[in-house]
XYZ file of C-alpha atoms in Angstrom:
216
model
C 162.675 40.601 264.075
C 160.535 38.763 261.526
C 158.618 41.310 259.415
C 154.879 41.183 259.918
C 152.899 39.905 257.004
C 150.105 41.694 255.233
C 146.389 40.716 254.804
C 145.288 38.904 251.731
C 142.089 37.969 249.990
C 141.087 34.832 248.177
C 138.496 35.514 245.605
C 136.298 33.247 243.566
C 133.880 34.832 241.176
C 130.881 32.776 240.243
C 128.444 34.515 237.985
C 124.750 33.858 237.957
C 122.995 36.156 235.520
C 119.250 35.911 235.785
C 116.351 37.495 233.948
C 112.780 37.712 235.180
C 112.214 34.248 233.753
C 114.836 33.054 236.278
C 116.754 31.519 233.380
C 120.490 31.365 234.015
C 122.524 33.131 231.338
C 125.905 32.079 230.046
C 128.868 33.279 232.091
C 130.898 36.017 230.324
C 134.179 34.676 228.912
C 136.454 33.527 231.763
C 134.659 35.589 234.368
C 134.981 32.549 236.640
C 138.686 31.862 235.844
C 137.731 28.403 234.554
C 140.162 28.734 231.637
C 142.851 28.475 234.297
C 144.067 31.937 233.276
C 143.146 35.572 233.859
C 142.154 36.181 230.227
C 139.698 39.122 229.900
C 140.683 40.450 233.322
C 142.814 43.571 233.821
C 145.519 43.793 236.471
C 146.384 46.763 238.646
C 149.140 47.525 241.144
C 149.765 50.444 243.460
C 149.683 51.591 247.059
C 147.375 51.921 250.066
C 145.816 53.713 251.791
C 143.474 54.717 250.205
C 143.796 52.028 247.550
C 145.218 53.586 244.394
C 146.193 51.301 241.516
C 147.178 51.799 237.892
C 147.083 49.247 235.053
C 149.893 46.704 235.196
C 150.831 43.242 234.098
C 150.426 40.346 236.515
C 152.552 40.895 239.619
C 154.222 37.753 240.926
C 152.706 36.537 244.236
C 150.155 39.375 244.199
C 147.950 38.158 241.313
C 147.683 34.385 241.690
C 145.468 31.644 240.226
C 144.684 28.941 242.817
C 143.552 25.359 242.298
C 143.006 22.124 244.190
C 146.792 21.747 244.384
C 147.169 25.064 246.232
C 147.784 24.935 250.004
C 145.178 25.943 252.571
C 145.285 29.462 253.891
C 147.827 29.581 256.762
C 145.731 31.958 258.890
C 142.175 30.717 258.376
C 142.947 27.123 257.367
C 140.275 27.301 254.651
C 141.032 26.003 251.134
C 142.374 28.594 248.721
C 140.209 26.958 246.059
C 136.591 27.793 246.812
C 134.858 24.568 247.946
C 131.552 25.545 246.301
C 132.617 24.330 242.840
C 134.952 25.156 239.987
C 138.547 24.230 239.259
C 140.142 27.625 239.872
C 139.900 30.629 242.177
C 141.959 33.798 242.348
C 144.091 35.175 245.163
C 144.499 38.946 245.242
C 147.399 40.227 247.348
C 149.586 38.274 249.752
C 150.936 38.207 253.304
C 153.852 40.541 252.585
C 153.955 44.156 253.735
C 154.973 47.470 252.196
C 151.748 49.483 251.726
C 151.067 47.523 248.537
C 147.694 47.425 246.781
C 146.421 45.120 244.046
C 143.322 45.129 241.857
C 141.558 43.090 239.188
C 138.888 44.457 236.868
C 136.364 42.957 234.483
C 134.231 44.898 231.993
C 130.789 43.316 231.795
C 128.035 44.189 229.323
C 124.603 43.936 230.918
C 122.224 42.551 228.250
C 119.600 44.934 226.930
C 116.066 43.927 227.823
C 117.076 42.293 231.107
C 114.758 43.397 233.890
C 116.799 41.482 236.435
C 120.530 40.804 236.205
C 122.734 39.908 239.160
C 126.219 38.671 239.915
C 126.747 36.142 242.677
C 130.345 35.753 243.845
C 132.180 34.066 246.693
C 135.107 35.559 248.554
C 137.378 34.956 251.526
C 139.448 37.660 253.246
C 142.475 37.811 255.570
C 143.380 41.105 257.257
C 145.993 41.957 259.854
C 144.756 44.424 262.477
C 147.516 46.739 263.734
C 144.976 49.058 265.454
C 145.978 52.027 263.337
C 143.566 54.799 262.456
C 140.873 53.291 260.165
C 142.177 55.337 257.230
C 145.555 53.545 257.591
C 144.289 49.971 258.039
C 144.563 47.020 255.589
C 141.424 46.514 253.511
C 139.467 44.693 250.786
C 137.113 46.564 248.470
C 134.593 45.594 245.792
C 133.143 48.241 243.482
C 130.873 48.298 240.444
C 130.526 51.385 238.287
C 129.529 52.559 234.824
C 132.553 51.996 232.570
C 131.930 55.225 230.612
C 130.734 57.714 233.233
C 132.397 56.240 236.320
C 129.108 56.569 238.208
C 128.834 53.907 240.946
C 126.149 51.252 240.667
C 123.699 51.791 243.575
C 124.242 49.461 246.542
C 127.156 47.711 244.811
C 130.112 48.844 246.914
C 131.693 46.612 249.587
C 134.509 47.651 251.919
C 136.179 45.639 254.695
C 138.691 47.595 256.795
C 140.774 45.583 259.280
C 139.236 45.475 262.756
C 138.733 42.975 265.572
C 134.979 43.651 265.393
C 134.249 43.058 261.693
C 131.013 41.014 261.375
C 131.647 37.472 260.172
C 135.420 37.584 260.800
C 137.274 35.221 263.126
C 140.562 35.608 264.969
C 143.360 33.473 263.561
C 144.933 30.876 265.827
C 148.182 31.314 263.881
C 148.465 35.029 264.716
C 146.196 36.846 267.158
C 146.558 40.107 265.214
C 145.044 38.540 262.089
C 141.316 38.215 261.379
C 139.801 36.232 258.533
C 136.462 35.590 256.886
C 136.112 32.141 255.282
C 134.373 31.649 251.954
C 131.178 33.710 251.872
C 128.601 34.432 249.174
C 127.621 37.946 248.115
C 125.688 39.452 245.216
C 125.580 42.634 243.159
C 122.321 43.705 241.506
C 123.011 45.162 238.052
C 119.364 45.390 236.985
C 119.596 49.189 236.831
C 122.448 48.956 234.278
C 120.335 47.439 231.486
C 122.237 47.659 228.167
C 125.325 49.316 229.677
C 128.865 48.188 230.389
C 129.877 47.872 234.030
C 133.379 47.728 235.481
C 133.707 45.273 238.359
C 136.708 46.192 240.513
C 138.181 43.997 243.259
C 141.092 45.402 245.293
C 143.195 44.676 248.373
C 145.583 46.906 250.297
C 148.137 46.780 253.112
C 148.325 49.317 255.898
C 149.699 52.696 254.839
C 152.434 52.558 257.499
C 153.970 49.608 255.564
C 154.069 47.008 258.369
C 150.849 45.003 258.026
C 148.987 43.102 255.300
C 145.642 42.237 253.759
C 144.590 39.863 250.938
C 141.522 38.106 249.506
């Protein structure tokens, strides 16, 4: 029997940092992967569920830079390079199984004196739905928290747990147990973190029973 694959997530981070003047600030170094590398990002690997990762080096096929030469996603048939601009995106996780989890983190200093400061990013997600208990399902999570205290940034936590009823997700024609969300824009308001350093944490996880996947 062919082993079932696990969900994955294709992630492009585009940063728009705005002050009350609506002036766009410079993107932090390589926040958008436009160096074609993951410089200034920190890798993590571990298990799910819940997602638990520890610092690691890049894990082959689980931390992957994508470009225009990369193939389309086999489940959603969307490009693995975000079509909204840029030369590179980042794929977190893959379609393998094994209760694996992956993460990427970026430490971002919010400028002092900024009354308004937001991140805009684009993401795409692929999750297999084995109809397990929600605590055992594949998932994609986005978190922002104070790098020193660990306190979460208000209203800056996203969590997608595999389900056939997730808003904005479509059933894959390639596998009826897989649901995907094509490239979508989201934002995180960091205005309350004026002058502080924030950790941005993106993570994907397979099902805890080891047979199903998720990636972004």
